[in-house]
XYZ file of C-alpha atoms in Angstrom:
609
model
C 13.409 1.377 -41.524
C 10.535 3.759 -40.930
C 9.879 6.163 -43.803
C 12.071 4.353 -46.312
C 10.680 4.209 -49.872
C 10.985 0.453 -50.415
C 8.677 0.416 -53.482
C 10.746 2.837 -55.556
C 13.968 1.310 -54.287
C 13.166 -2.334 -55.036
C 10.677 -2.415 -57.896
C 11.856 -1.894 -61.493
C 9.941 0.247 -63.975
C 8.585 -2.800 -65.819
C 6.890 -4.187 -62.730
C 5.327 -0.863 -61.730
C 4.074 -0.417 -65.309
C 2.470 -3.843 -65.165
C 0.715 -2.871 -61.922
C -0.536 0.348 -63.516
C -1.916 -1.575 -66.491
C -4.036 -3.638 -64.133
C -5.740 -0.520 -62.750
C -9.167 -0.257 -64.332
C -10.468 3.074 -63.044
C -9.375 6.543 -64.094
C -9.389 7.685 -60.456
C -6.830 5.023 -59.535
C -4.540 6.076 -62.391
C -4.817 9.729 -61.387
C -4.037 8.948 -57.747
C -0.927 6.963 -58.682
C 0.346 9.740 -60.954
C 0.369 12.143 -57.983
C 2.618 9.986 -55.751
C 5.969 11.112 -57.157
C 7.669 12.205 -60.387
C 8.717 8.662 -61.215
C 5.170 7.360 -60.929
C 3.900 10.311 -62.965
C 6.242 9.408 -65.814
C 5.396 5.702 -65.630
C 1.679 6.444 -65.481
C 1.971 8.450 -68.691
C 3.587 5.445 -70.344
C 0.795 3.140 -69.138
C -2.105 5.222 -70.476
C -3.643 3.626 -73.545
C -6.874 5.641 -73.872
C -7.671 9.370 -74.004
C -11.138 10.948 -73.966
C -11.365 14.610 -74.919
C -14.354 16.941 -74.996
C -14.864 20.314 -76.647
C -11.797 22.381 -75.774
C -10.598 25.921 -76.140
C -7.744 25.146 -78.494
C -8.020 21.461 -79.412
C -5.366 21.389 -82.125
C -2.665 22.694 -79.778
C -4.056 20.643 -76.908
C -3.633 17.377 -78.810
C 0.027 18.208 -79.473
C 0.557 18.575 -75.725
C -1.157 15.246 -75.098
C 0.914 13.457 -77.735
C 4.116 14.603 -76.039
C 3.029 13.197 -72.690
C 1.181 9.973 -73.577
C 3.265 8.169 -76.175
C 1.666 4.713 -75.905
C -1.942 5.719 -76.516
C -3.839 3.311 -78.753
C -7.379 4.726 -78.468
C -8.490 8.365 -78.768
C -12.090 9.522 -78.318
C -12.917 13.118 -79.266
C -16.527 14.153 -78.690
C -17.435 17.770 -79.435
C -20.838 17.304 -77.791
C -19.196 17.335 -74.361
C -19.362 20.661 -72.577
C -16.433 22.994 -72.048
C -15.005 23.065 -68.546
C -14.351 26.613 -67.394
C -11.597 27.395 -64.875
C -12.795 27.551 -61.274
C -12.736 31.125 -60.032
C -11.866 30.169 -56.469
C -8.418 28.824 -57.355
C -5.771 31.224 -56.178
C -2.032 31.582 -56.402
C 0.126 28.526 -56.812
C -2.759 26.053 -56.681
C -4.414 27.746 -59.622
C -1.255 27.735 -61.733
C -0.607 24.109 -60.939
C -4.159 23.046 -61.681
C -4.092 24.632 -65.104
C -1.040 22.591 -66.079
C -2.342 19.166 -65.060
C -2.857 17.096 -68.207
C -2.788 13.592 -66.778
C -6.552 13.165 -66.571
C -8.077 10.777 -69.089
C -11.115 12.944 -69.717
C -9.634 16.347 -70.370
C -11.061 19.772 -71.001
C -9.087 22.851 -71.909
C -10.119 26.493 -71.973
C -8.482 28.898 -74.376
C -6.299 31.521 -72.784
C -6.519 33.872 -75.748
C -9.594 35.972 -76.425
C -11.748 34.331 -73.733
C -14.364 37.034 -74.008
C -15.077 36.563 -77.705
C -18.112 34.275 -77.743
C -18.583 34.191 -81.488
C -15.213 32.562 -82.137
C -16.656 29.040 -82.415
C -13.827 27.796 -84.597
C -11.436 27.781 -81.629
C -13.584 25.199 -79.879
C -13.600 22.662 -82.746
C -11.068 20.132 -83.891
C -9.740 20.875 -87.372
C -7.627 19.035 -89.930
C -4.534 20.438 -88.209
C -5.523 18.763 -84.965
C -6.260 15.492 -86.723
C -2.837 15.647 -88.334
C -1.390 16.101 -84.845
C -3.255 12.942 -83.790
C -1.724 11.057 -86.711
C 1.792 12.394 -86.001
C 1.680 11.974 -82.239
C -0.046 8.629 -81.779
C 1.698 6.281 -84.186
C 0.347 3.206 -82.381
C -3.263 4.337 -82.753
C -5.744 1.489 -83.225
C -9.055 3.134 -82.342
C -10.249 6.674 -83.132
C -13.660 8.235 -82.467
C -14.458 11.675 -83.895
C -17.980 12.472 -82.703
C -19.535 15.549 -84.353
C -16.176 17.079 -85.234
C -17.769 19.177 -87.956
C -14.587 21.017 -89.016
C -12.715 17.841 -89.926
C -12.572 17.252 -93.683
C -11.129 14.700 -96.071
C -7.682 16.305 -95.837
C -7.405 15.453 -92.162
C -8.717 11.931 -92.714
C -6.224 11.425 -95.541
C -3.336 12.385 -93.244
C -4.695 10.049 -90.591
C -5.022 7.135 -93.007
C -1.508 7.549 -94.351
C 0.173 7.657 -90.926
C -2.002 5.417 -88.713
C -1.700 2.196 -90.662
C -2.562 0.056 -87.610
C -6.011 1.616 -87.282
C -8.683 -0.992 -86.533
C -11.680 1.109 -85.497
C -12.827 4.468 -86.934
C -15.950 6.354 -85.825
C -16.765 9.413 -87.969
C -20.243 10.170 -86.633
C -21.338 13.652 -87.646
C -18.119 14.502 -89.516
C -18.276 16.139 -92.961
C -15.845 13.715 -94.520
C -15.810 13.227 -98.278
C -15.036 10.333 -100.574
C -11.315 11.163 -100.904
C -10.636 10.716 -97.208
C -12.514 7.434 -97.005
C -10.693 6.127 -100.073
C -7.277 6.818 -98.497
C -8.352 5.059 -95.302
C -9.316 2.030 -97.364
C -6.035 2.116 -99.237
C -3.734 2.471 -96.198
C -5.550 0.931 -93.209
C -5.596 -2.724 -94.188
C -6.466 -3.837 -90.632
C -9.654 -1.755 -90.367
C -12.408 -3.805 -88.714
C -14.975 -1.315 -87.411
C -16.326 1.710 -89.325
C -19.154 4.045 -88.281
C -20.461 6.512 -90.875
C -23.566 7.798 -89.113
C -24.573 11.297 -90.263
C -21.672 11.647 -92.696
C -23.776 13.664 -95.103
C -21.095 14.468 -97.657
C -20.224 10.835 -98.416
C -21.385 9.181 -101.641
C -21.320 5.670 -103.007
C -17.911 6.326 -104.565
C -16.141 6.631 -101.204
C -17.710 3.586 -99.573
C -17.278 1.439 -102.678
C -13.588 2.384 -102.811
C -13.090 1.537 -99.141
C -14.902 -1.805 -99.463
C -12.751 -2.678 -102.475
C -9.449 -1.821 -100.769
C -9.893 -3.117 -97.198
C -13.092 -5.133 -97.338
C -11.365 -8.350 -96.323
C -10.751 -7.085 -92.784
C -14.003 -5.152 -92.223
C -16.245 -6.754 -89.588
C -18.593 -3.950 -88.535
C -20.257 -1.161 -90.556
C -22.755 1.519 -89.551
C -24.510 3.799 -92.055
C -27.206 6.306 -91.072
C -28.581 9.525 -92.559
C -26.186 9.400 -95.503
C -28.481 10.571 -98.295
C -26.058 9.687 -101.086
C -25.298 6.152 -99.897
C -27.506 3.753 -101.854
C -27.805 0.092 -102.778
C -24.665 0.429 -104.895
C -22.530 0.726 -101.758
C -24.175 -2.267 -100.103
C -23.626 -4.363 -103.209
C -19.895 -3.576 -102.994
C -19.885 -4.407 -99.275
C -21.662 -7.682 -99.950
C -19.166 -8.595 -102.652
C -15.913 -7.603 -100.906
C -16.616 -7.815 -97.151
C -17.030 -11.544 -96.632
C -16.050 -11.282 -92.954
C -18.712 -8.695 -92.071
C -20.401 -9.586 -88.776
C -22.283 -6.408 -87.803
C -24.357 -4.086 -90.010
C -26.454 -1.119 -88.910
C -28.555 0.674 -91.552
C -30.773 3.736 -91.159
C -31.674 5.234 -94.515
C -34.600 6.111 -96.736
C -32.498 5.481 -99.835
C -31.704 1.799 -99.330
C -34.029 -0.795 -100.789
C -34.341 -4.571 -100.930
C -31.536 -4.806 -103.482
C -28.860 -3.601 -101.057
C -29.992 -5.762 -98.140
C -30.241 -8.800 -100.433
C -26.617 -8.240 -101.509
C -25.498 -8.148 -97.873
C -27.494 -11.242 -96.905
C -26.198 -13.291 -99.818
C -22.612 -12.024 -99.668
C -21.940 -11.940 -95.914
C -22.674 -15.409 -94.519
C -20.938 -14.627 -91.188
C -23.370 -11.810 -90.326
C -24.281 -11.937 -86.630
C -25.840 -8.530 -85.936
C -28.322 -6.779 -88.238
C -30.057 -3.507 -87.334
C -32.321 -1.997 -89.972
C -34.396 1.178 -90.102
C -35.131 1.491 -93.820
C -38.716 2.200 -94.792
C -38.265 0.827 -98.321
C -37.078 -2.634 -97.254
C -39.759 -5.338 -97.448
C -40.411 -8.975 -96.561
C -38.448 -10.086 -99.615
C -35.178 -8.972 -98.062
C -36.019 -10.439 -94.660
C -36.818 -13.806 -96.216
C -33.373 -13.944 -97.821
C -31.796 -13.033 -94.476
C -33.589 -16.009 -92.945
C -32.268 -18.316 -95.652
C -28.697 -16.999 -95.937
C -27.639 -15.558 -92.561
C -27.661 -18.722 -90.485
C -25.210 -17.249 -87.933
C -27.476 -14.302 -87.092
C -27.609 -13.681 -83.330
C -29.144 -10.206 -83.106
C -31.893 -8.651 -85.235
C -33.412 -5.187 -84.733
C -36.231 -3.966 -86.979
C -37.333 -0.353 -86.505
C -40.249 1.566 -88.044
C -41.132 -0.927 -90.732
C -44.410 -0.464 -92.532
C -43.800 -3.173 -95.101
C -42.819 -6.119 -92.909
C -45.378 -8.815 -92.146
C -45.410 -12.122 -90.307
C -44.043 -13.843 -93.423
C -40.653 -12.205 -92.930
C -40.473 -13.256 -89.276
C -41.452 -16.809 -90.221
C -38.414 -16.982 -92.484
C -36.195 -15.760 -89.646
C -37.691 -18.340 -87.308
C -37.060 -21.156 -89.766
C -33.466 -20.288 -90.646
C -31.833 -18.241 -87.877
C -31.671 -20.860 -85.141
C -28.873 -19.004 -83.325
C -30.916 -15.808 -82.843
C -30.575 -14.573 -79.253
C -31.607 -10.928 -79.363
C -34.700 -9.554 -81.153
C -36.025 -5.988 -81.203
C -39.308 -5.121 -82.952
C -40.088 -1.400 -82.844
C -43.093 0.288 -84.507
C -43.639 -2.618 -86.906
C -47.387 -2.208 -87.268
C -48.009 -5.179 -89.567
C -46.307 -7.759 -87.377
C -48.644 -9.890 -85.293
C -48.880 -12.897 -83.022
C -48.128 -15.416 -85.763
C -44.800 -13.829 -86.573
C -43.705 -13.729 -82.922
C -44.903 -17.290 -82.462
C -42.724 -18.383 -85.391
C -39.723 -16.706 -83.781
C -40.417 -18.334 -80.420
C -40.806 -21.858 -81.761
C -37.892 -21.564 -84.194
C -35.381 -19.519 -82.148
C -35.412 -21.283 -78.809
C -32.013 -19.768 -77.856
C -33.635 -16.327 -77.528
C -32.354 -14.417 -74.462
C -33.436 -10.805 -75.133
C -36.774 -9.643 -76.560
C -38.070 -6.089 -76.987
C -41.508 -5.350 -78.439
C -42.097 -1.602 -78.792
C -45.265 -0.117 -80.268
C -46.211 -3.189 -82.326
C -49.941 -2.850 -81.782
C -50.926 -6.120 -83.460
C -48.816 -8.274 -81.154
C -50.892 -9.503 -78.227
C -51.194 -12.140 -75.543
C -50.973 -15.175 -77.838
C -47.640 -14.145 -79.341
C -45.991 -13.583 -75.975
C -47.446 -16.784 -74.563
C -45.497 -18.730 -77.156
C -42.309 -16.980 -76.013
C -42.952 -18.128 -72.454
C -43.565 -21.689 -73.595
C -40.680 -22.033 -76.071
C -37.830 -19.733 -74.915
C -36.622 -20.989 -71.513
C -33.314 -19.058 -71.750
C -34.959 -15.628 -71.903
C -33.119 -13.252 -69.537
C -34.494 -9.829 -70.547
C -37.973 -8.834 -71.719
C -39.155 -5.323 -72.642
C -42.779 -4.579 -73.540
C -43.409 -0.946 -74.461
C -46.781 0.462 -75.510
C -48.251 -3.026 -75.966
C -51.925 -2.513 -75.175
C -53.057 -5.949 -76.371
C -50.763 -8.031 -74.156
C -52.661 -9.311 -71.108
C -51.879 -10.948 -67.786
C -51.886 -14.516 -69.088
C -48.936 -13.738 -71.365
C -46.696 -12.938 -68.382
C -48.138 -15.912 -66.524
C -46.621 -18.135 -69.230
C -43.361 -16.198 -69.074
C -43.258 -16.768 -65.319
C -43.800 -20.486 -65.799
C -41.303 -21.031 -68.580
C -38.567 -18.366 -68.273
C -36.931 -19.194 -64.947
C -33.744 -17.319 -65.838
C -35.427 -13.946 -66.484
C -33.320 -11.201 -64.887
C -34.771 -7.958 -66.306
C -38.346 -6.916 -67.091
C -39.359 -3.541 -68.574
C -43.031 -2.571 -68.876
C -44.155 0.802 -70.250
C -47.779 1.823 -70.922
C -49.118 -1.742 -70.959
C -52.651 -0.989 -69.793
C -53.823 -4.623 -69.764
C -51.143 -5.839 -67.361
C -51.826 -5.816 -63.637
C -51.024 -7.456 -60.322
C -51.772 -10.946 -61.607
C -49.014 -10.646 -64.201
C -46.456 -9.247 -61.731
C -47.286 -11.947 -59.162
C -46.688 -14.651 -61.789
C -43.320 -13.137 -62.698
C -42.316 -12.800 -59.034
C -43.151 -16.417 -58.184
C -41.684 -17.920 -61.330
C -38.648 -15.711 -62.020
C -36.864 -15.637 -58.683
C -33.576 -14.562 -60.301
C -35.067 -11.198 -61.285
C -32.536 -8.384 -60.757
C -34.177 -5.456 -62.563
C -37.855 -4.477 -62.706
C -38.911 -1.254 -64.442
C -42.610 -0.387 -64.666
C -43.944 2.930 -65.975
C -47.555 4.054 -66.343
C -49.028 0.572 -65.937
C -51.993 1.761 -63.930
C -53.371 -1.693 -63.092
C -50.190 -2.645 -61.217
C -50.586 -2.091 -57.482
C -49.223 -3.086 -54.105
C -50.187 -6.752 -54.398
C -47.830 -7.394 -57.304
C -44.913 -5.472 -55.777
C -45.368 -7.246 -52.425
C -44.990 -10.548 -54.296
C -41.765 -9.213 -55.818
C -40.410 -8.342 -52.374
C -41.306 -11.770 -51.006
C -39.854 -13.820 -53.870
C -37.172 -11.876 -55.791
C -34.317 -11.676 -53.299
C -31.751 -10.778 -55.973
C -33.574 -7.609 -57.081
C -31.216 -4.601 -57.014
C -32.925 -2.228 -59.489
C -36.589 -1.234 -59.078
C -38.399 1.541 -60.933
C -42.121 2.179 -60.435
C -42.875 5.427 -62.218
C -46.396 6.834 -62.039
C -47.919 3.627 -60.693
C -50.703 5.229 -58.667
C -51.870 2.034 -56.955
C -48.563 1.223 -55.272
C -48.638 2.018 -51.534
C -46.220 2.033 -48.610
C -46.849 -1.637 -47.792
C -45.307 -2.586 -51.139
C -42.041 -0.803 -50.298
C -42.046 -2.361 -46.835
C -42.017 -5.811 -48.451
C -39.315 -4.753 -50.917
C -37.171 -3.319 -48.127
C -37.420 -6.570 -46.192
C -36.639 -8.850 -49.126
C -34.552 -7.051 -51.782
C -31.011 -5.590 -51.561
C -31.873 -2.545 -53.666
C -29.175 -0.257 -55.045
C -31.451 1.698 -57.408
C -35.004 2.873 -56.662
C -37.289 5.154 -58.648
C -40.820 5.738 -57.337
C -41.419 9.040 -59.125
C -45.101 9.937 -59.335
C -46.342 7.126 -57.032
C -48.575 9.506 -55.099
C -49.649 7.061 -52.394
C -46.105 6.422 -51.175
C -44.991 8.436 -48.151
C -42.532 8.442 -45.282
C -43.387 4.928 -44.087
C -42.407 3.259 -47.361
C -39.182 5.207 -47.882
C -38.135 4.659 -44.253
C -38.566 0.900 -44.784
C -36.359 1.099 -47.871
C -33.714 3.069 -45.976
C -33.579 0.552 -43.149
C -33.649 -2.515 -45.382
C -31.414 -1.376 -48.263
C -28.186 0.124 -46.852
C -26.427 -0.201 -50.231
C -28.878 2.153 -51.959
C -26.961 4.403 -54.379
C -29.715 6.036 -56.479
C -33.101 7.314 -55.318
C -35.814 9.209 -57.210
C -38.756 10.249 -55.039
C -39.897 13.171 -57.177
C -43.587 14.142 -57.221
C -44.313 12.352 -53.904
C -46.689 14.753 -52.193
C -46.782 12.777 -48.926
C -43.014 12.561 -48.430
C -41.534 14.585 -45.590
C -38.375 15.198 -43.602
C -38.631 11.985 -41.572
C -37.842 9.865 -44.648
C -34.824 12.019 -45.540
C -33.480 11.801 -42.006
C -33.710 7.995 -42.121
C -32.012 7.905 -45.531
C -29.168 10.019 -44.203
C -28.790 7.717 -41.226
C -28.994 4.349 -43.019
C -27.799 4.865 -46.632
C -24.242 6.261 -46.577
C -23.546 5.014 -50.126
C -26.220 7.225 -51.694
C -24.774 9.042 -54.716
C -27.743 10.458 -56.646
C -31.035 11.704 -55.254
C -33.996 13.380 -56.970
C -36.356 15.309 -54.664
C -38.105 17.555 -57.198
C -41.784 18.446 -56.685
C -41.813 17.180 -53.073
C -43.765 19.931 -51.368
C -43.364 18.767 -47.749
C -39.570 18.470 -47.714
C -37.774 21.313 -45.913
C -34.225 22.479 -45.252
C -34.206 20.382 -42.062
C -34.756 17.145 -43.982
C -32.103 18.036 -46.522
C -29.557 18.780 -43.793
C -30.191 15.353 -42.192
C -29.839 13.676 -45.593
C -26.461 15.173 -46.486
C -25.002 14.870 -42.994
C -23.863 11.266 -43.494
C -24.198 10.861 -47.293
C -20.693 12.085 -48.036
C -20.574 10.273 -51.395
C -23.469 12.278 -52.859
C -22.710 13.301 -56.463
C -25.973 14.904 -57.591
C -29.100 16.334 -55.999
C -32.185 17.559 -57.899
C -34.597 19.664 -55.852
C -36.604 21.954 -58.117
C -40.160 22.952 -57.229
C -39.661 22.161 -53.553
C -41.247 25.285 -52.037
C -39.985 24.636 -48.495
C -36.352 24.303 -49.523
C -34.677 27.702 -49.368
C -31.290 29.195 -50.179
C -30.072 27.870 -46.810
C -30.912 24.302 -47.862
C -29.073 24.716 -51.152
C -26.024 26.058 -49.324
C -26.138 23.095 -46.933
C -26.022 20.596 -49.793
C -23.150 22.378 -51.517
C -21.043 22.817 -48.373
C -21.670 19.404 -46.775
C -20.993 17.094 -49.737
C -17.320 17.062 -50.789
C -18.040 14.939 -53.897
C -21.030 16.906 -55.180
C -20.951 17.504 -58.937
C -24.451 18.676 -59.790
C -27.182 20.497 -57.874
C -30.333 21.305 -59.853
C -32.369 24.152 -58.324
C -34.227 27.304 -59.258
C -31.824 30.143 -59.877
C -33.484 32.498 -57.426
C -32.795 30.094 -54.563
C -29.019 30.413 -54.872
C -27.419 33.051 -52.696
C -24.506 35.122 -54.073
C -22.152 33.436 -51.594
C -23.193 29.922 -52.696
C -22.859 30.937 -56.309
C -19.314 32.160 -55.739
C -18.335 29.004 -53.883
C -19.933 26.400 -56.134
C -20.858 27.844 -59.516
C -19.340 24.822 -61.274
C -21.806 22.355 -59.735
C -24.981 24.446 -59.913
C -27.509 23.827 -62.659
C -30.590 25.954 -63.036
C -34.098 25.224 -64.173
C -34.946 27.394 -67.183
C -37.846 29.432 -65.802
C -36.796 32.840 -67.080
C -37.663 32.159 -70.729
């Protein structure tokens, strides 16, 4: 029978709930909740995660949420997120209805009381009362993130620990939580597996030692950063009690070899180790190489006391290592990287950032010995030459992502070798490598037919013919050619015609780009969502109107310092794109009418300072 509601008539609640649980996007959940009252109620039961930004009255807001979403297991509260103000254009019934909708996963709320009092910052911050409401309302809570909730204290954490006994993950980044709160969490939350204490400045060794003693058996991941009163004493307790620890992230000036040694010797299951501690030396790294045989990821940042001896120990012992990051380690050289390459042949990800003593020889050994490498990032590596990437092209056939930043000795020869040898390449990002030109990028277009993400920022030698080859050979979805001054309409037109699935485009600072390219993009790339046109002096309102005519999915458009785009062009973008969320322009280019219609999506360049 036409018009009969067979779904609601035939399907029981359990089956509809199961369907809702299989929806992965927030938009799909929201759409289902608007079908009818029954689906709204069932959708509320199916929601397991809430994300909340800074809000006008968060404590009261959380009570409302707890009444509506009773099966929530994960709550993320991030006070860094901006406050959403009510849209002025809403009138009458639609406005009243919109203010009462609380079914969105990412929710913002604006206080109705004293809206004009700007100095009342307390009303925009979660307090212990709100955290108590979280504990009372979400009894099934397993994961809680409190990011920069500066008004939360130990009292709120104590209430949380006592009532949310199933808690498995707790992120307290930027919260001023003391030892008492952490001790109660350790005493009550015996299933706690993941704990992040970054920037918890009021914590001392007493709190972390107490937590490790009480619930150390279940703890698998720990992050400590910028906690001035957390020392080696805490790490010794973690090493003694947390035998199941798999992930450790340390960033502190107050931790020495003693603490890292305790972790290495006491946590044999350690798989991920990230260290940024200027007082840790080779002695600790050598013990890691001997004791942590299950290590899969190692990140060493800003080390002035590490040498090749430490990396040799890692290469000898950590045969399962797959991911290595070396950042600003000035005393590491080719011999250390060579030891890693020959010893850790399972390596899949390598990042070398600002290690000025690592050169061509070290990276050559990676190409020869690490055939499973899938991602390589070389940043500020002036001593690495073309022959290094030639070896990578020969030996690393599975390479999918390559990042090059300020590598002045790398040129077309290196890129050609990668293109011919690594035909599975999907992502290529190059920035300020001034010896890379059209020849290398043409080789990429001819050989890398899986490439979807290409960024060539400030590569002055890349011309239109390079983009013609890329457009003919690569199904790009992301393209950034910012600052490539020799690229013009011809190259971008070729991309538009050859890459219909393009979703992101940055053509900023292209002085030779005009309206013809924008017209072709509007005609051929209907999936375009984000476009950056800033500093393009030849683009006019006509080109912008052609661009937005068919790009109905456009979410953001940046067009500052485009002298030939006027208030009319800005109005065209705002009125023609139903999904637009951000337009970045100079403030003086926005007419009063456009400002009234779309103030929520307009962002201004700060030129009035």
